[in-house]
Amino acid sequence: MAVDLTPRQPAKAYGGDGGAYYEWSPAELPMLGVASIGAAKLSLAAGGMSLPSYSDSAKVAYVLQGKGTCGIVLPEATKEKVVAVKEGDALALPFGVVTWWHNTPESATELVVLFLGDTSKGHRPGQFTNFQLTGSSGIFTGFSTEFVGRAWDLKEDDAAKLVSSQPASGIVKLTAGQKLPVPVDADRKDMALNCLEAKLDVDIPNGGRVVVLNTANLPLVKEVGLGADLVRIDAHSMCSPGFSCDSAYQVTYIVRGSGRVQVVGPDGKRVLETRIEGGSLFIVPRFHVVSKIADASGMEWFSIITTPNPIFSHLAGKTSVWKAISPEVLEASFNTTPEMEKLFRSKRLDSEIFFAPN
């Protein structure tokens, strides 16, 4: 039975003056459930704060817009890391990590963060479950005052007052004068990589650029079990048809720009052909071949791949598998002439992965 691969926008889950949390649902994007992938987006207004929480899933966070602060408490850590974040930053968030996010009161833009992760061990395949530590839906609202008081060594009245003092749920807007910890430069080491400033793994003039997030440049990726990349292609450029050759799913969020995408699956059948625009998310099933062509605006996307060090095979360009296959096999496979084989092999000798418009 075919699964609908149509790109989707997220729906608002909750929020208020401080911002909102949006999520993609497997009911709307069935491939999320099939691949056990979760996808969500946090948008914080100036002064907005996402209260401390943890998730049932390992994730990669990518800052789509703005700048702010992220607090991170790793499992068994005795002190939080306070990291300054800005557009282009990617962070790997393993299981058990407690995080909070804040957009500065003087900010002129929203702080927008994308979350993509593995929900195979979560409560709901294809959707994150977040556990709030405080607020009206905080964990300790479910315990009796006796248990809370014993846990924190407080009188029951004080415990009840503390637990009920934050009426908001998930996201708040700090009042004037409220202060949060100042980011520490040393805390950023091994916690974040800016994909807009990092060394390029691929750079094709007039074609496109790639930064790959893996265990070499962000060690926590190994614990998360996901790889990621940021791809930017220029106006009317094409991304070579290719597939993940290590049984991985590819989950792609279009950061900005627009273009066309085609995905081909078993039996040579095209399973997706559509236009994609900024803000949309789609998933490429395992071993399916995908290719994209940008509009005049170019196109930028952030993807996770469900393995920490993904391997791709391309079917066009100088790194194409066809360049490695012998001429005789190519002739027989296409049932073509030696002349056509020579013409075919003579093309794309200098281009790899991205093809600039003619």
Tab-separated table of C-alpha atoms in Angstrom:
chain	number	residue	atom	x	y	z
A	1	MET	CA	0.000	0.000	0.000
A	2	ALA	CA	1.445	3.387	-1.040
A	3	VAL	CA	2.206	5.943	1.659
A	4	ASP	CA	1.437	9.606	1.042
A	5	LEU	CA	4.741	11.518	0.764
A	6	THR	CA	3.204	14.962	0.211
A	7	PRO	CA	5.183	17.715	2.038
A	8	ARG	CA	3.316	19.213	5.002
A	9	GLN	CA	3.342	22.289	7.219
A	10	PRO	CA	3.136	21.875	11.039
A	11	ALA	CA	0.135	22.611	13.256
A	12	LYS	CA	0.242	24.671	16.456
A	13	ALA	CA	0.202	22.458	19.547
A	14	TYR	CA	0.295	25.104	22.291
A	15	GLY	CA	1.557	28.592	23.085
A	16	GLY	CA	0.759	32.118	24.181
A	17	ASP	CA	2.379	35.557	24.469
A	18	GLY	CA	5.834	34.027	24.815
A	19	GLY	CA	5.661	31.990	21.640
A	20	ALA	CA	4.330	28.712	20.285
A	21	TYR	CA	5.239	25.076	19.739
A	22	TYR	CA	4.287	23.468	16.429
A	23	GLU	CA	4.444	19.827	15.430
A	24	TRP	CA	3.983	17.559	12.453
A	25	SER	CA	1.572	14.706	13.087
A	26	PRO	CA	1.789	11.200	11.591
A	27	ALA	CA	-1.946	11.539	10.949
A	28	GLU	CA	-1.112	14.296	8.443
A	29	LEU	CA	2.302	12.992	7.334
A	30	PRO	CA	2.073	9.166	7.535
A	31	MET	CA	5.768	8.616	6.753
A	32	LEU	CA	6.593	9.988	10.217
A	33	GLY	CA	4.958	6.938	11.762
A	34	VAL	CA	6.446	4.544	9.213
A	35	ALA	CA	9.970	5.893	9.790
A	36	SER	CA	9.469	6.549	13.538
A	37	ILE	CA	10.620	10.129	13.101
A	38	GLY	CA	9.397	13.129	15.072
A	39	ALA	CA	9.382	16.719	13.807
A	40	ALA	CA	8.506	19.933	15.642
A	41	LYS	CA	9.271	23.644	15.661
A	42	LEU	CA	9.597	26.121	18.536
A	43	SER	CA	9.007	29.827	17.952
A	44	LEU	CA	9.785	32.250	20.784
A	45	ALA	CA	8.809	35.915	20.776
A	46	ALA	CA	11.096	38.549	22.306
A	47	GLY	CA	11.403	37.660	25.994
A	48	GLY	CA	9.845	34.252	25.424
A	49	MET	CA	11.107	31.200	27.299
A	50	SER	CA	10.491	27.524	26.709
A	51	LEU	CA	10.395	26.037	30.210
A	52	PRO	CA	12.751	23.175	31.187
A	53	SER	CA	11.649	19.862	29.726
A	54	TYR	CA	12.932	16.538	28.476
A	55	SER	CA	11.721	14.307	25.676
A	56	ASP	CA	11.170	10.624	24.998
A	57	SER	CA	13.331	10.893	21.870
A	58	ALA	CA	16.879	11.781	20.846
A	59	LYS	CA	16.887	14.841	18.578
A	60	VAL	CA	18.857	17.228	16.440
A	61	ALA	CA	17.922	20.892	16.940
A	62	TYR	CA	18.578	23.445	14.199
A	63	VAL	CA	18.170	27.205	14.688
A	64	LEU	CA	16.206	28.483	11.695
A	65	GLN	CA	16.037	32.144	12.723
A	66	GLY	CA	17.148	34.604	15.354
A	67	LYS	CA	19.502	34.219	18.277
A	68	GLY	CA	19.087	33.470	21.950
A	69	THR	CA	20.127	31.114	24.729
A	70	CYS	CA	19.776	27.367	25.266
A	71	GLY	CA	20.250	25.737	28.652
A	72	ILE	CA	21.315	22.092	28.524
A	73	VAL	CA	21.586	19.614	31.397
A	74	LEU	CA	23.149	16.348	30.243
A	75	PRO	CA	22.292	13.105	32.077
A	76	GLU	CA	24.103	12.865	35.431
A	77	ALA	CA	25.608	16.354	34.976
A	78	THR	CA	25.958	18.505	38.105
A	79	LYS	CA	25.814	21.813	36.239
A	80	GLU	CA	23.922	23.081	33.233
A	81	LYS	CA	25.585	24.296	30.074
A	82	VAL	CA	24.386	27.722	28.943
A	83	VAL	CA	24.936	28.092	25.218
A	84	ALA	CA	24.466	31.153	23.017
A	85	VAL	CA	22.653	30.060	19.852
A	86	LYS	CA	22.019	31.785	16.551
A	87	GLU	CA	20.729	31.065	13.060
A	88	GLY	CA	22.565	28.121	11.516
A	89	ASP	CA	23.433	26.398	14.802
A	90	ALA	CA	22.857	22.652	15.059
A	91	LEU	CA	22.779	20.864	18.427
A	92	ALA	CA	22.614	17.133	19.137
A	93	LEU	CA	20.313	16.334	22.079
A	94	PRO	CA	20.606	12.731	23.358
A	95	PHE	CA	18.058	10.879	25.488
A	96	GLY	CA	17.540	12.291	28.958
A	97	VAL	CA	18.743	15.820	28.181
A	98	VAL	CA	16.828	18.622	29.903
A	99	THR	CA	16.696	21.852	27.899
A	100	TRP	CA	15.283	25.354	28.115
A	101	TRP	CA	15.316	28.051	25.410
A	102	HIS	CA	15.103	31.832	25.668
A	103	ASN	CA	14.789	34.715	23.235
A	104	THR	CA	16.219	37.960	24.601
A	105	PRO	CA	13.708	40.724	25.458
A	106	GLU	CA	15.419	43.190	23.111
A	107	SER	CA	15.327	40.826	20.128
A	108	ALA	CA	13.830	42.208	16.922
A	109	THR	CA	13.046	38.729	15.557
A	110	GLU	CA	11.566	35.497	16.800
A	111	LEU	CA	13.887	32.668	17.818
A	112	VAL	CA	12.779	29.689	15.720
A	113	VAL	CA	14.194	26.207	16.336
A	114	LEU	CA	13.520	23.031	14.350
A	115	PHE	CA	13.602	19.620	16.076
A	116	LEU	CA	13.986	16.356	14.161
A	117	GLY	CA	14.538	13.048	15.912
A	118	ASP	CA	14.125	9.314	16.333
A	119	THR	CA	10.871	8.279	18.055
A	120	SER	CA	11.378	4.504	17.753
A	121	LYS	CA	11.740	4.266	21.557
A	122	GLY	CA	9.132	6.921	22.271
A	123	HIS	CA	5.538	6.692	23.436
A	124	ARG	CA	4.084	7.533	20.019
A	125	PRO	CA	5.920	6.530	16.837
A	126	GLY	CA	6.219	9.610	14.642
A	127	GLN	CA	5.617	12.208	17.368
A	128	PHE	CA	7.631	13.603	20.259
A	129	THR	CA	6.307	13.417	23.802
A	130	ASN	CA	7.744	16.226	25.920
A	131	PHE	CA	7.770	16.130	29.714
A	132	GLN	CA	7.544	19.546	31.361
A	133	LEU	CA	9.343	19.951	34.690
A	134	THR	CA	7.276	22.954	35.798
A	135	GLY	CA	4.050	24.746	34.944
A	136	SER	CA	0.421	23.676	34.889
A	137	SER	CA	1.368	20.439	33.105
A	138	GLY	CA	4.630	19.915	34.980
A	139	ILE	CA	5.606	16.500	36.275
A	140	PHE	CA	5.251	17.443	39.946
A	141	THR	CA	1.633	18.562	39.566
A	142	GLY	CA	0.813	14.861	39.406
A	143	PHE	CA	2.437	13.975	42.718
A	144	SER	CA	0.768	14.528	46.059
A	145	THR	CA	2.111	17.316	48.269
A	146	GLU	CA	3.377	14.624	50.644
A	147	PHE	CA	5.562	13.109	47.931
A	148	VAL	CA	6.745	16.501	46.671
A	149	GLY	CA	7.529	17.690	50.185
A	150	ARG	CA	9.464	14.516	50.996
A	151	ALA	CA	11.376	14.674	47.702
A	152	TRP	CA	12.456	18.302	48.142
A	153	ASP	CA	12.616	18.333	51.949
A	154	LEU	CA	9.954	21.049	52.173
A	155	LYS	CA	6.883	21.503	54.290
A	156	GLU	CA	3.793	20.381	52.378
A	157	ASP	CA	2.425	23.947	52.268
A	158	ASP	CA	5.666	25.232	50.761
A	159	ALA	CA	5.790	22.357	48.287
A	160	ALA	CA	2.210	23.019	47.182
A	161	LYS	CA	2.933	26.729	46.768
A	162	LEU	CA	6.081	26.074	44.719
A	163	VAL	CA	4.432	23.560	42.392
A	164	SER	CA	1.392	25.772	41.727
A	165	SER	CA	3.182	29.106	41.355
A	166	GLN	CA	3.727	28.791	37.573
A	167	PRO	CA	0.276	28.797	35.896
A	168	ALA	CA	1.596	28.670	32.309
A	169	SER	CA	2.275	25.506	30.358
A	170	GLY	CA	5.411	24.976	28.305
A	171	ILE	CA	6.129	28.551	27.171
A	172	VAL	CA	6.129	31.817	29.130
A	173	LYS	CA	7.057	35.447	28.542
A	174	LEU	CA	9.427	36.766	31.187
A	175	THR	CA	8.514	40.001	32.917
A	176	ALA	CA	10.722	43.079	32.775
A	177	GLY	CA	13.729	42.684	35.025
A	178	GLN	CA	13.717	38.886	35.146
A	179	LYS	CA	17.229	37.602	34.448
A	180	LEU	CA	18.534	34.316	33.104
A	181	PRO	CA	22.100	32.948	33.096
A	182	VAL	CA	24.566	34.540	30.683
A	183	PRO	CA	25.907	32.163	27.996
A	184	VAL	CA	29.372	30.740	28.635
A	185	ASP	CA	31.754	30.472	25.668
A	186	ALA	CA	33.319	27.268	26.988
A	187	ASP	CA	29.900	25.586	27.236
A	188	ARG	CA	29.479	25.792	23.468
A	189	LYS	CA	32.415	23.448	22.767
A	190	ASP	CA	31.171	20.104	21.360
A	191	MET	CA	27.571	21.199	21.952
A	192	ALA	CA	26.828	23.249	18.821
A	193	LEU	CA	28.071	23.596	15.254
A	194	ASN	CA	27.117	26.538	13.075
A	195	CYS	CA	26.351	25.102	9.648
A	196	LEU	CA	26.485	28.523	7.981
A	197	GLU	CA	30.061	29.100	9.171
A	198	ALA	CA	31.487	25.567	9.183
A	199	LYS	CA	33.927	24.246	6.607
A	200	LEU	CA	32.052	23.167	3.490
A	201	ASP	CA	32.051	19.462	2.642
A	202	VAL	CA	30.886	20.212	-0.910
A	203	ASP	CA	31.193	23.525	-2.772
A	204	ILE	CA	30.135	23.636	-6.428
A	205	PRO	CA	30.358	27.104	-8.050
A	206	ASN	CA	26.900	28.213	-9.225
A	207	GLY	CA	25.632	24.822	-8.083
A	208	GLY	CA	25.427	24.386	-4.341
A	209	ARG	CA	27.089	23.841	-0.974
A	210	VAL	CA	26.817	21.201	1.747
A	211	VAL	CA	27.820	21.012	5.395
A	212	VAL	CA	27.526	17.544	6.915
A	213	LEU	CA	26.890	17.097	10.620
A	214	ASN	CA	28.516	13.880	11.846
A	215	THR	CA	30.524	12.350	14.682
A	216	ALA	CA	33.689	14.142	13.557
A	217	ASN	CA	32.462	17.734	13.961
A	218	LEU	CA	29.779	17.201	16.632
A	219	PRO	CA	30.598	14.141	18.813
A	220	LEU	CA	27.156	13.983	20.473
A	221	VAL	CA	25.733	12.956	17.090
A	222	LYS	CA	26.926	9.431	17.929
A	223	GLU	CA	24.731	9.331	21.034
A	224	VAL	CA	21.765	10.717	19.118
A	225	GLY	CA	22.226	8.154	16.329
A	226	LEU	CA	21.370	10.622	13.576
A	227	GLY	CA	23.384	12.393	10.902
A	228	ALA	CA	22.348	15.711	9.402
A	229	ASP	CA	23.264	18.166	6.679
A	230	LEU	CA	22.522	21.673	5.500
A	231	VAL	CA	22.249	21.994	1.719
A	232	ARG	CA	22.027	25.245	-0.242
A	233	ILE	CA	21.601	25.194	-4.013
A	234	ASP	CA	21.627	28.195	-6.305
A	235	ALA	CA	18.957	29.428	-8.721
A	236	HIS	CA	17.750	26.713	-11.115
A	237	SER	CA	20.443	24.288	-9.932
A	238	MET	CA	19.764	20.566	-9.674
A	239	CYS	CA	20.658	18.130	-6.920
A	240	SER	CA	21.810	14.849	-8.469
A	241	PRO	CA	19.427	11.884	-8.227
A	242	GLY	CA	20.697	9.750	-5.359
A	243	PHE	CA	19.782	7.384	-2.565
A	244	SER	CA	20.934	6.441	0.923
A	245	CYS	CA	22.731	3.134	0.578
A	246	ASP	CA	22.703	2.257	4.283
A	247	SER	CA	18.960	1.722	4.808
A	248	ALA	CA	18.405	5.205	6.207
A	249	TYR	CA	15.392	7.489	5.966
A	250	GLN	CA	16.001	11.098	4.940
A	251	VAL	CA	13.819	13.739	6.584
A	252	THR	CA	13.998	17.134	4.896
A	253	TYR	CA	12.811	20.550	6.072
A	254	ILE	CA	12.844	23.347	3.503
A	255	VAL	CA	14.425	26.323	5.273
A	256	ARG	CA	13.872	28.860	2.502
A	257	GLY	CA	13.394	29.165	-1.247
A	258	SER	CA	11.356	26.816	-3.396
A	259	GLY	CA	11.625	24.292	-6.181
A	260	ARG	CA	10.523	20.934	-7.480
A	261	VAL	CA	11.174	17.476	-6.088
A	262	GLN	CA	10.729	14.005	-7.551
A	263	VAL	CA	11.081	10.697	-5.706
A	264	VAL	CA	11.221	7.331	-7.479
A	265	GLY	CA	10.699	4.000	-5.739
A	266	PRO	CA	10.531	0.298	-6.622
A	267	ASP	CA	9.538	-0.766	-10.146
A	268	GLY	CA	10.656	2.613	-11.496
A	269	LYS	CA	7.495	4.299	-10.243
A	270	ARG	CA	7.488	8.003	-9.410
A	271	VAL	CA	5.999	8.184	-5.921
A	272	LEU	CA	6.272	11.950	-5.455
A	273	GLU	CA	6.332	14.921	-7.802
A	274	THR	CA	5.533	18.293	-6.314
A	275	ARG	CA	6.672	21.849	-5.607
A	276	ILE	CA	8.243	22.461	-2.232
A	277	GLU	CA	8.458	25.748	-0.357
A	278	GLY	CA	10.003	27.098	2.827
A	279	GLY	CA	8.447	25.665	6.001
A	280	SER	CA	7.450	22.306	4.523
A	281	LEU	CA	8.691	18.877	5.579
A	282	PHE	CA	8.865	15.612	3.665
A	283	ILE	CA	10.451	12.190	4.073
A	284	VAL	CA	12.247	10.016	1.529
A	285	PRO	CA	11.723	6.292	2.200
A	286	ARG	CA	14.663	3.920	2.414
A	287	PHE	CA	16.530	3.264	-0.852
A	288	HIS	CA	14.207	5.568	-2.830
A	289	VAL	CA	15.923	7.932	-5.267
A	290	VAL	CA	15.323	11.668	-4.823
A	291	SER	CA	16.245	14.743	-6.874
A	292	LYS	CA	15.443	18.444	-6.535
A	293	ILE	CA	15.600	21.469	-8.845
A	294	ALA	CA	15.522	24.975	-7.370
A	295	ASP	CA	13.403	27.858	-8.604
A	296	ALA	CA	14.901	31.288	-9.328
A	297	SER	CA	15.099	31.944	-5.585
A	298	GLY	CA	17.403	28.979	-4.991
A	299	MET	CA	16.640	26.563	-2.201
A	300	GLU	CA	18.005	25.659	1.246
A	301	TRP	CA	17.129	22.618	3.303
A	302	PHE	CA	18.136	20.910	6.538
A	303	SER	CA	17.911	17.129	6.702
A	304	ILE	CA	18.464	14.389	9.217
A	305	ILE	CA	19.402	10.898	8.142
A	306	THR	CA	18.667	7.976	10.457
A	307	THR	CA	22.318	6.979	10.843
A	308	PRO	CA	25.132	9.059	12.397
A	309	ASN	CA	27.493	8.774	9.405
A	310	PRO	CA	25.297	8.448	6.294
A	311	ILE	CA	26.520	7.172	2.940
A	312	PHE	CA	24.891	8.193	-0.353
A	313	SER	CA	25.139	6.892	-3.881
A	314	HIS	CA	24.540	9.267	-6.776
A	315	LEU	CA	23.234	8.316	-10.199
A	316	ALA	CA	24.526	11.334	-12.126
A	317	GLY	CA	27.676	13.460	-12.134
A	318	LYS	CA	31.350	12.526	-11.979
A	319	THR	CA	30.816	10.466	-8.814
A	320	SER	CA	27.899	8.596	-10.373
A	321	VAL	CA	27.909	4.803	-10.174
A	322	TRP	CA	27.635	4.873	-13.986
A	323	LYS	CA	31.132	6.341	-14.219
A	324	ALA	CA	32.460	3.299	-12.362
A	325	ILE	CA	30.589	0.705	-14.410
A	326	SER	CA	32.452	-0.675	-17.431
A	327	PRO	CA	31.410	0.492	-20.945
A	328	GLU	CA	30.331	-3.008	-21.967
A	329	VAL	CA	27.983	-3.370	-19.011
A	330	LEU	CA	26.534	0.087	-19.625
A	331	GLU	CA	25.889	-0.721	-23.301
A	332	ALA	CA	24.180	-3.984	-22.397
A	333	SER	CA	22.181	-2.440	-19.556
A	334	PHE	CA	20.763	0.367	-21.700
A	335	ASN	CA	20.694	-1.786	-24.850
A	336	THR	CA	22.482	1.014	-26.646
A	337	THR	CA	25.319	1.544	-29.124
A	338	PRO	CA	29.001	2.139	-28.344
A	339	GLU	CA	28.566	5.654	-29.755
A	340	MET	CA	25.754	6.455	-27.349
A	341	GLU	CA	27.732	4.953	-24.481
A	342	LYS	CA	30.683	7.221	-25.304
A	343	LEU	CA	28.379	10.260	-25.465
A	344	PHE	CA	26.786	9.333	-22.141
A	345	ARG	CA	30.150	8.803	-20.434
A	346	SER	CA	31.573	12.061	-21.805
A	347	LYS	CA	28.999	14.149	-19.937
A	348	ARG	CA	29.176	15.480	-16.385
A	349	LEU	CA	32.897	14.856	-16.045
A	350	ASP	CA	33.413	17.951	-13.879
A	351	SER	CA	30.121	18.122	-12.003
A	352	GLU	CA	29.311	16.265	-8.826
A	353	ILE	CA	26.129	16.243	-6.739
A	354	PHE	CA	24.936	19.686	-7.922
A	355	PHE	CA	24.438	20.756	-11.521
A	356	ALA	CA	24.314	24.454	-12.390
A	357	PRO	CA	21.847	25.472	-15.101
A	358	ASN	CA	23.170	25.362	-18.662
